[in-house]
Coordinates of C-alpha atoms in Angstrom, one line a residue:
M30 CA -13.1 45.5 6.4
G31 CA -15.1 42.2 5.8
M32 CA -16.5 40.1 8.6
R33 CA -13.8 37.4 8.1
E34 CA -11.0 40.0 8.4
K35 CA -12.7 41.5 11.6
A36 CA -12.8 38.0 13.1
K37 CA -9.2 37.4 12.3
E38 CA -8.1 40.7 13.8
R39 CA -10.1 40.1 17.0
L40 CA -8.7 36.6 17.3
Q41 CA -5.2 38.0 17.1
E42 CA -5.9 40.1 20.1
V43 CA -7.1 37.0 22.1
P44 CA -5.9 33.7 20.6
L45 CA -8.3 30.9 21.3
I46 CA -5.7 28.7 22.8
S47 CA -5.1 31.3 25.5
L48 CA -8.7 31.0 26.7
F49 CA -7.8 27.6 28.3
N50 CA -6.3 28.9 31.5
L51 CA -6.7 28.6 35.3
R52 CA -9.1 31.6 35.6
M53 CA -11.5 30.1 33.1
L54 CA -11.2 26.6 34.7
G55 CA -11.9 28.0 38.2
F56 CA -14.9 29.9 37.0
A57 CA -16.2 26.8 35.2
L58 CA -15.9 24.7 38.3
I59 CA -18.0 27.0 40.5
R60 CA -20.6 27.2 37.6
A61 CA -20.6 23.4 37.5
W62 CA -21.3 23.3 41.2
V63 CA -24.3 25.5 40.7
Y64 CA -25.6 23.3 37.9
L65 CA -25.2 20.2 40.0
M66 CA -26.8 21.6 43.1
F67 CA -29.5 23.9 42.1
L68 CA -30.0 23.9 38.3
G69 CA -33.3 22.1 38.5
A70 CA -34.7 24.2 41.2
A71 CA -34.2 21.8 44.1
T72 CA -34.3 18.7 42.0
S73 CA -30.6 17.9 42.7
V74 CA -29.9 14.3 43.5
V75 CA -26.3 15.0 44.8
T76 CA -27.0 13.2 48.0
W77 CA -25.4 10.2 49.7
N78 CA -28.4 7.9 48.8
G79 CA -29.4 9.6 45.5
D80 CA -32.7 11.0 46.8
P81 CA -33.7 14.5 45.7
L82 CA -33.2 17.5 47.9
P83 CA -36.3 19.1 49.5
P84 CA -37.4 22.3 47.7
A85 CA -36.7 24.4 50.7
A86 CA -32.9 23.8 50.2
F87 CA -33.0 25.6 46.8
L88 CA -35.2 28.5 48.2
G89 CA -33.1 29.0 51.3
S90 CA -29.7 28.9 49.6
T91 CA -30.8 31.3 46.9
L92 CA -32.2 33.8 49.4
C93 CA -29.0 33.7 51.4
L94 CA -27.0 34.1 48.1
C95 CA -29.1 37.2 47.2
A96 CA -28.8 38.6 50.7
L97 CA -25.0 38.4 50.6
L98 CA -24.7 39.9 47.1
F99 CA -27.0 42.8 47.9
S100 CA -25.4 43.4 51.3
C101 CA -21.9 43.7 49.7
A102 CA -23.3 46.1 47.1
F103 CA -25.0 48.4 49.6
I104 CA -22.2 48.5 52.2
R105 CA -19.5 49.1 49.6
K106 CA -17.6 51.6 51.8
Y107 CA -16.7 48.7 54.1
N108 CA -15.8 46.2 51.3
V109 CA -12.1 47.0 51.3
F110 CA -11.9 46.1 55.0
I111 CA -14.2 43.0 54.7
T112 CA -12.6 41.5 51.7
G113 CA -9.1 42.3 52.9
T114 CA -9.5 39.8 55.7
K115 CA -8.2 36.3 55.1
V116 CA -11.1 34.8 57.1
F117 CA -13.6 36.2 54.5
R118 CA -11.7 34.8 51.6
I119 CA -11.4 31.4 53.3
A120 CA -15.0 31.4 54.2
G121 CA -16.2 31.2 50.6
P122 CA -14.9 27.7 49.6
I123 CA -15.1 26.3 53.1
C124 CA -18.8 27.3 53.6
T125 CA -19.7 26.0 50.2
C126 CA -18.0 22.6 50.8
V127 CA -19.5 22.2 54.3
G128 CA -22.9 23.2 53.1
T129 CA -22.8 20.7 50.2
L130 CA -22.0 17.9 52.6
C131 CA -24.8 19.0 55.0
L132 CA -27.4 19.0 52.1
A133 CA -26.1 15.7 50.9
S134 CA -26.7 14.2 54.4
A135 CA -30.2 15.7 54.8
T136 CA -31.9 12.8 52.9
L137 CA -30.3 10.0 54.9
P138 CA -32.6 7.9 57.1
D139 CA -32.9 9.2 60.7
A140 CA -30.9 12.3 59.8
P141 CA -32.1 15.7 61.3
Q142 CA -33.4 16.9 58.0
V143 CA -34.5 20.4 59.0
P144 CA -31.3 21.5 60.8
L145 CA -29.1 20.0 58.0
C146 CA -31.2 21.8 55.3
V147 CA -31.1 25.1 57.1
L148 CA -27.3 24.9 57.8
G149 CA -26.7 23.7 54.2
A150 CA -28.8 26.4 52.7
V151 CA -27.2 29.2 54.7
T152 CA -23.6 28.1 54.2
T153 CA -23.9 27.3 50.4
G154 CA -25.7 30.6 49.8
I155 CA -23.1 32.7 51.6
G156 CA -20.1 30.6 50.4
S157 CA -21.0 30.6 46.7
G158 CA -21.9 34.3 46.9
I159 CA -18.3 35.1 48.1
I160 CA -16.8 33.0 45.3
D161 CA -19.1 34.7 42.7
L162 CA -18.0 38.2 43.9
G163 CA -14.4 37.1 43.8
Y164 CA -14.6 36.0 40.2
G165 CA -16.5 39.2 39.4
D166 CA -13.6 41.3 40.8
L167 CA -11.1 39.0 39.1
Y168 CA -12.7 39.7 35.7
R169 CA -12.7 43.4 36.4
A170 CA -9.1 43.5 35.4
V171 CA -9.5 41.3 32.3
Q172 CA -9.7 42.7 28.8
P173 CA -13.5 42.7 27.8
M174 CA -12.9 40.7 24.6
R175 CA -11.2 38.0 26.6
T176 CA -14.0 37.9 29.1
T177 CA -16.5 37.7 26.2
L178 CA -14.7 34.6 24.8
E179 CA -13.9 33.0 28.2
A180 CA -17.3 33.1 29.8
P181 CA -19.3 31.0 27.3
L182 CA -16.4 28.5 27.3
A183 CA -16.6 28.2 31.1
F184 CA -20.3 27.7 31.0
L185 CA -19.9 24.9 28.4
L186 CA -17.2 23.2 30.5
A187 CA -19.5 23.4 33.5
A188 CA -22.2 21.6 31.4
V189 CA -19.7 18.9 30.5
V190 CA -18.8 18.4 34.2
Y191 CA -22.5 18.2 35.0
L192 CA -23.0 15.5 32.4
A193 CA -20.0 13.5 33.6
V194 CA -20.9 13.6 37.2
Q195 CA -24.5 12.4 36.4
F196 CA -23.1 8.9 35.5
L197 CA -21.2 8.4 38.8
P198 CA -22.6 6.6 41.9
P199 CA -24.1 8.9 44.5
V200 CA -21.1 8.7 46.9
A201 CA -18.7 9.8 44.2
D202 CA -21.2 12.5 43.1
V203 CA -21.2 14.1 46.6
L204 CA -17.4 13.9 47.0
I205 CA -16.7 15.5 43.6
V206 CA -19.4 18.2 44.0
A207 CA -18.1 19.1 47.4
A208 CA -14.5 19.4 46.0
L209 CA -15.5 21.8 43.1
P210 CA -15.8 25.0 45.2
A211 CA -12.6 24.0 47.1
V212 CA -10.6 23.8 43.9
S213 CA -12.3 26.9 42.4
G214 CA -11.6 28.8 45.6
Y215 CA -8.0 27.8 45.7
I216 CA -7.5 29.0 42.1
L217 CA -9.3 32.3 43.0
F218 CA -7.9 33.2 46.3
V219 CA -4.5 31.4 46.4
H220 CA -3.3 31.4 42.8
F221 CA -4.8 34.7 41.7
Q222 CA -4.8 36.2 45.2
V223 CA -8.0 38.1 44.7
W224 CA -8.6 40.7 47.4
S225 CA -5.1 40.2 48.7
P226 CA -3.5 43.4 49.9
K227 CA -0.6 42.6 47.5
H228 CA -2.9 43.0 44.5
E229 CA -4.9 46.1 45.3
F230 CA -5.6 48.4 42.4
A231 CA -3.5 51.6 42.3
V232 CA -6.6 53.7 41.5
L233 CA -9.8 53.6 43.4
P234 CA -12.9 52.5 41.4
F235 CA -15.3 55.2 40.2
K236 CA -18.4 55.5 42.2
I237 CA -22.0 55.5 40.8
H238 CA -25.4 56.2 42.2
L239 CA -26.4 52.7 43.4
G240 CA -30.2 53.4 43.2
A241 CA -30.1 54.3 39.5
F242 CA -27.8 51.4 38.7
S243 CA -30.0 49.0 40.6
W244 CA -33.0 50.0 38.7
K245 CA -31.3 49.6 35.3
I246 CA -29.7 46.3 36.0
G247 CA -32.6 45.0 38.2
A248 CA -35.3 45.7 35.6
C249 CA -33.3 43.9 32.9
A250 CA -32.1 40.9 34.9
C251 CA -35.4 40.3 36.8
L252 CA -37.6 40.5 33.7
I253 CA -35.5 38.0 31.8
G254 CA -35.0 35.8 34.8
I255 CA -38.7 35.6 35.5
A256 CA -39.5 34.9 31.8
D257 CA -36.8 32.2 31.7
G258 CA -37.9 30.6 35.0
V259 CA -41.5 30.4 34.0
V260 CA -40.8 29.0 30.5
R261 CA -38.5 26.3 31.9
A262 CA -40.9 25.2 34.6
V263 CA -43.9 25.2 32.3
F264 CA -42.3 23.3 29.4
L265 CA -40.6 20.9 31.7
S266 CA -44.0 20.0 33.0
T267 CA -45.2 19.3 29.4
S268 CA -42.1 17.0 28.7
D269 CA -42.5 13.3 29.1
T270 CA -38.9 12.9 30.3
T271 CA -37.5 12.9 33.8
V272 CA -35.9 16.0 35.2
Q273 CA -32.4 14.5 34.9
D274 CA -32.9 13.6 31.3
F275 CA -34.3 17.1 30.6
Y276 CA -31.0 18.6 31.7
R277 CA -28.4 16.0 31.1
F278 CA -27.4 15.9 27.4
P279 CA -29.5 19.0 26.4
L280 CA -27.4 21.2 28.8
V281 CA -24.3 20.4 26.8
W282 CA -26.0 21.0 23.5
A283 CA -27.4 24.3 24.9
G284 CA -23.9 25.3 26.0
I285 CA -22.6 24.7 22.4
I286 CA -25.4 26.9 21.0
T287 CA -24.6 29.6 23.6
L288 CA -20.9 29.4 22.6
A289 CA -21.8 29.8 18.9
I290 CA -24.1 32.7 19.6
I291 CA -21.7 34.7 21.8
Y292 CA -18.7 34.0 19.6
G293 CA -20.6 34.9 16.5
C294 CA -21.6 38.2 18.0
A295 CA -18.2 39.0 19.4
L296 CA -16.1 38.1 16.3
F297 CA -18.4 39.1 13.4
S298 CA -20.3 42.1 14.7
R299 CA -19.5 45.5 13.1
E300 CA -19.4 47.3 16.4
R301 CA -17.5 46.3 19.6
G302 CA -19.0 46.4 23.1
F303 CA -21.8 44.8 24.9
K304 CA -24.8 46.7 23.4
P305 CA -24.7 45.3 19.9
M306 CA -24.2 41.8 21.4
Y307 CA -27.0 42.4 23.9
R308 CA -29.3 43.4 21.0
T309 CA -28.5 40.3 19.0
V310 CA -28.8 37.9 21.9
M311 CA -32.1 39.3 23.0
F312 CA -33.5 38.8 19.5
I313 CA -32.2 35.2 19.4
M314 CA -33.7 34.5 22.8
A315 CA -37.0 35.9 21.7
I316 CA -37.0 33.5 18.7
F317 CA -36.1 30.6 21.0
F318 CA -39.1 31.3 23.3
M319 CA -41.4 31.7 20.3
L320 CA -40.3 28.3 18.9
L321 CA -40.9 26.3 22.1
P322 CA -44.6 25.7 21.4
V323 CA -43.7 24.5 17.9
F324 CA -41.6 21.6 19.4
T325 CA -44.0 20.6 22.2
G326 CA -43.9 16.8 22.3
H327 CA -40.3 16.7 21.0
S328 CA -38.7 16.6 24.4
E329 CA -35.0 16.8 23.5
I330 CA -35.4 19.7 21.1
E331 CA -37.7 21.4 23.6
S332 CA -35.1 21.0 26.4
I333 CA -32.2 22.2 24.2
I334 CA -34.1 25.4 23.2
G335 CA -35.2 26.2 26.7
L336 CA -31.8 25.6 28.2
A337 CA -30.0 27.5 25.4
G338 CA -32.1 30.6 26.4
Y339 CA -31.2 30.1 30.1
G340 CA -27.5 29.6 29.5
T341 CA -27.2 32.4 27.0
F342 CA -29.0 34.8 29.4
N343 CA -26.6 33.9 32.2
V344 CA -23.5 34.2 30.0
L345 CA -24.7 37.5 28.6
I346 CA -25.3 39.1 32.0
W347 CA -21.9 38.0 33.3
I348 CA -20.2 39.5 30.2
L349 CA -22.3 42.7 30.5
L350 CA -21.3 43.1 34.2
A351 CA -17.6 42.4 33.5
D352 CA -17.6 44.8 30.6
I353 CA -19.1 47.6 32.7
T354 CA -16.6 47.1 35.6
S355 CA -13.7 46.9 33.2
T356 CA -14.6 49.7 30.8
Y357 CA -15.9 52.2 33.4
R358 CA -13.5 51.2 36.2
L359 CA -16.3 50.5 38.7
S360 CA -16.1 48.4 41.8
G361 CA -16.5 44.7 40.9
I362 CA -18.1 43.9 44.2
M363 CA -20.7 46.6 43.8
V364 CA -21.5 45.8 40.2
F365 CA -21.6 42.0 40.5
G366 CA -23.2 42.2 44.0
M367 CA -26.2 44.1 42.6
G368 CA -26.2 42.7 39.0
W369 CA -25.7 39.0 39.8
G370 CA -28.0 39.4 42.8
M371 CA -30.7 40.7 40.6
V372 CA -30.1 37.8 38.1
T373 CA -30.4 35.3 40.9
L374 CA -33.5 36.9 42.3
G375 CA -35.1 37.0 38.9
V376 CA -34.5 33.3 38.3
L377 CA -35.8 32.5 41.8
L378 CA -39.0 34.5 41.2
G379 CA -39.4 33.0 37.8
T380 CA -39.0 29.5 39.1
Q381 CA -41.5 30.0 41.9
L382 CA -44.0 31.7 39.5
G383 CA -43.5 28.8 37.1
Q384 CA -44.3 26.3 39.7
I385 CA -47.5 28.2 40.5
V386 CA -48.4 28.3 36.8
C387 CA -47.8 24.6 36.5
L388 CA -50.6 23.9 39.0
G389 CA -52.9 24.5 36.0
A390 CA -51.2 21.7 33.9
P391 CA -51.8 20.1 31.5
F392 CA -51.7 23.1 29.2
S393 CA -53.5 23.6 25.9
P394 CA -51.4 24.5 22.9
Q395 CA -53.0 28.0 22.9
L396 CA -52.0 28.5 26.6
L397 CA -48.4 27.4 25.8
S398 CA -48.2 29.8 22.9
L399 CA -49.5 32.6 25.2
I400 CA -46.9 31.8 27.8
A401 CA -44.1 31.9 25.2
L402 CA -45.5 35.2 23.8
L403 CA -45.5 36.8 27.3
A404 CA -41.9 35.6 27.9
T405 CA -40.9 37.1 24.5
V406 CA -42.5 40.4 25.3
A407 CA -40.7 40.5 28.7
I408 CA -37.4 39.9 26.9
L409 CA -38.1 42.7 24.3
I410 CA -39.1 45.1 27.1
S411 CA -35.9 44.3 29.0
Y412 CA -34.0 45.6 25.9
M413 CA -35.2 49.1 26.9
F414 CA -33.1 48.9 30.1
V415 CA -29.7 48.0 28.5
F416 CA -27.0 50.4 29.6
S417 CA -25.7 53.1 27.3
E418 CA -22.7 55.2 27.8
S419 CA -24.8 58.3 28.7
D420 CA -26.6 56.2 31.4
L421 CA -23.4 55.3 33.2
E422 CA -22.0 58.8 32.9
S423 CA -25.2 60.2 34.5
M424 CA -24.9 57.7 37.3
A425 CA -21.3 58.6 38.0
T426 CA -20.6 60.3 41.4
S427 CA -18.7 63.5 40.8
E428 CA -15.6 64.4 42.8
E429 CA -17.5 67.3 44.3
E430 CA -20.0 64.8 45.7
D431 CA -17.1 62.9 47.2
G432 CA -15.7 66.0 48.8
G433 CA -12.6 65.6 46.7
K434 CA -11.4 62.8 49.0
A435 CA -10.5 59.2 48.3
V436 CA -12.0 57.5 51.4
T437 CA -12.2 53.8 51.6
A438 CA -12.9 51.1 54.2
G439 CA -14.7 53.7 56.4
Q440 CA -11.4 55.5 57.2
G441 CA -10.7 59.2 56.9
H442 CA -7.6 58.7 54.7
P443 CA -6.7 57.0 51.4
S444 CA -5.8 53.4 51.9
E445 CA -2.3 52.1 51.3
T446 CA -1.1 48.9 49.6
S447 CA 1.2 46.5 51.4
D448 CA 4.2 48.3 49.7
G449 CA 3.1 51.6 51.2
V450 CA 2.1 53.1 47.9
R451 CA -0.8 55.6 48.3
R452 CA -3.9 54.9 46.2
Q453 CA -4.6 58.1 44.3
R454 CA -7.6 59.7 42.8
F455 CA -8.0 58.7 39.1
Q456 CA -7.4 62.2 37.8
D457 CA -4.2 62.6 39.9
R458 CA -2.9 59.3 38.6
C459 CA -3.6 60.3 35.0
N460 CA -1.7 63.6 35.6
D461 CA 1.2 61.7 37.0
V462 CA 1.2 59.4 33.9
A463 CA 1.0 62.4 31.6
S464 CA 3.9 64.1 33.3
Q465 CA 6.0 60.9 33.4
F466 CA 5.5 60.2 29.6
G467 CA 5.6 63.8 28.4
L468 CA 2.0 64.0 27.2
T469 CA 0.7 67.4 26.0
E470 CA -2.3 69.0 27.6
R471 CA -4.7 67.9 24.8
E472 CA -3.3 64.4 24.8
T473 CA -3.8 64.2 28.6
E474 CA -7.4 65.4 28.3
I475 CA -8.2 62.8 25.6
M476 CA -6.4 60.1 27.5
V477 CA -8.5 60.8 30.6
L478 CA -11.8 60.7 28.7
F479 CA -10.8 57.6 26.8
A480 CA -9.8 55.8 30.0
K481 CA -13.1 56.7 31.6
G482 CA -14.9 54.8 28.9
R483 CA -15.7 57.5 26.4
S484 CA -15.7 56.4 22.8
A485 CA -13.7 58.3 20.1
A486 CA -17.0 59.7 18.7
R487 CA -18.1 60.9 22.2
I488 CA -14.7 62.6 22.8
Q489 CA -15.0 64.3 19.4
E490 CA -18.4 65.7 20.4
E491 CA -17.3 66.8 23.9
L492 CA -14.1 68.6 22.8
F493 CA -15.4 69.8 19.4
L494 CA -12.6 68.1 17.5
S495 CA -12.6 66.2 14.3
R496 CA -12.5 62.5 14.3
G497 CA -9.0 62.5 12.7
T498 CA -7.7 64.8 15.4
V499 CA -8.9 62.6 18.2
S500 CA -7.5 59.5 16.5
T501 CA -4.1 61.2 16.0
H502 CA -3.9 62.2 19.6
L503 CA -4.9 58.7 20.8
R504 CA -2.2 57.2 18.5
H505 CA 0.4 59.6 20.1
V506 CA -0.7 58.6 23.6
Y507 CA -0.3 54.9 22.7
Q508 CA 3.1 55.6 21.2
K509 CA 4.4 57.6 24.2
L510 CA 3.1 55.1 26.7
D511 CA 4.3 52.1 24.6
V512 CA 0.9 50.4 24.8
H513 CA -1.1 48.7 22.1
S514 CA -4.7 48.4 23.6
K515 CA -7.0 50.2 25.9
Q516 CA -6.5 47.5 28.5
E517 CA -2.7 48.1 28.5
L518 CA -3.4 51.9 28.8
L519 CA -5.6 51.3 31.8
D520 CA -3.0 49.0 33.3
V521 CA -0.4 51.8 33.1
I522 CA -2.8 54.3 34.7
E523 CA -3.6 51.9 37.5
G524 CA 0.1 51.2 38.0
T525 CA -0.1 47.5 37.1
G526 CA 1.4 47.8 33.6

């Protein structure tokens, strides 16, 4: 099958027009809020008088965001209880809105700057972290191909909102930016009812060893985040434009480039999944960083290349995390808490390191080339840490380690949904589905492995079957369950289909 035919087939699965939906809009709005408040590492001018925020605001908010994300990842056994409370869900958008207004007021004459900055940093960090985790859990139930196509579109829309708001007077800026998390939170927690007891998954997420997962995702995200933060800070210092001009129009062009890269990888690659996309994107980012010294002095091209690397990195990590949670049925809060927390920490470290490096400005062409080379090496090294199927399988916690029990929320019994339906172990649920739809023993075995994320080739190796036999059994499973994709199969197993 040619590349054009592959693209048409994949677009039939997810029509482009269907990507313009409330989920994508809500996610775009919270990304736009991040761009407007903290994209330029505390250079935001979203204040009542248009003065820039003090650097401590960015640092404090980011540290609070990381603390919340890591805490939710590590105390995962209490997540069902915490996220199930309405207060926690409401706290996300309210804290972010209040924190935005506090930071906007910190630059006013005679205002108590330190208390307002501290309060604003804490509330925006915690509030935006809750919303990020919510969208992570929301995308857990979304077909991976749809997430791959929606995420870059959301980041591009966020860049357009960023550009539009930049042309408004300061008062309008503040009011609009404070409203963004409120609208995004409404879409997330009211329209989609994320974490509502009415929308619990029928099957508990698989568990994995958090330490091993943290090392894999942390090494990847921190390396790229540090490289990106240093490069942006250094090449911004060499540009003869203002910070606002550095980000304003180039951010939109960078979003378009990111969209083209991700869509090209998703629609035209021979293989499906995040690994071939990750490989291609890492190669392109390495080229971007190597090209930066070539365009020193051409500020707009320099800005676009630098921001394209930043945007593509963020989109790629979001897609990777969503793909992992969806394909391997992991906890969205755990995966995004650790993964997105590491991304944020990496960007923070890179930004701070970049500011230290910038103390040596102005830079010679040789030094700029060396910085670009080191950033490229960091990206190539990070490729070594990309997840493989065997990595995730080795991290999986076995049923024996769990004591054969489905314990959640710190309770000694399986939790129940609002309808009183008991959430079952994954294997038990698969057995129920097999009995309900009359699957044979071999079909059940293959369905379980396939639902756990095994590829057809891996199933072939594990069960010592031919490729044709595995394909035949999978086709029979699809026919008996009346499903047409892996996502529909998983929906049936989880009881949502």
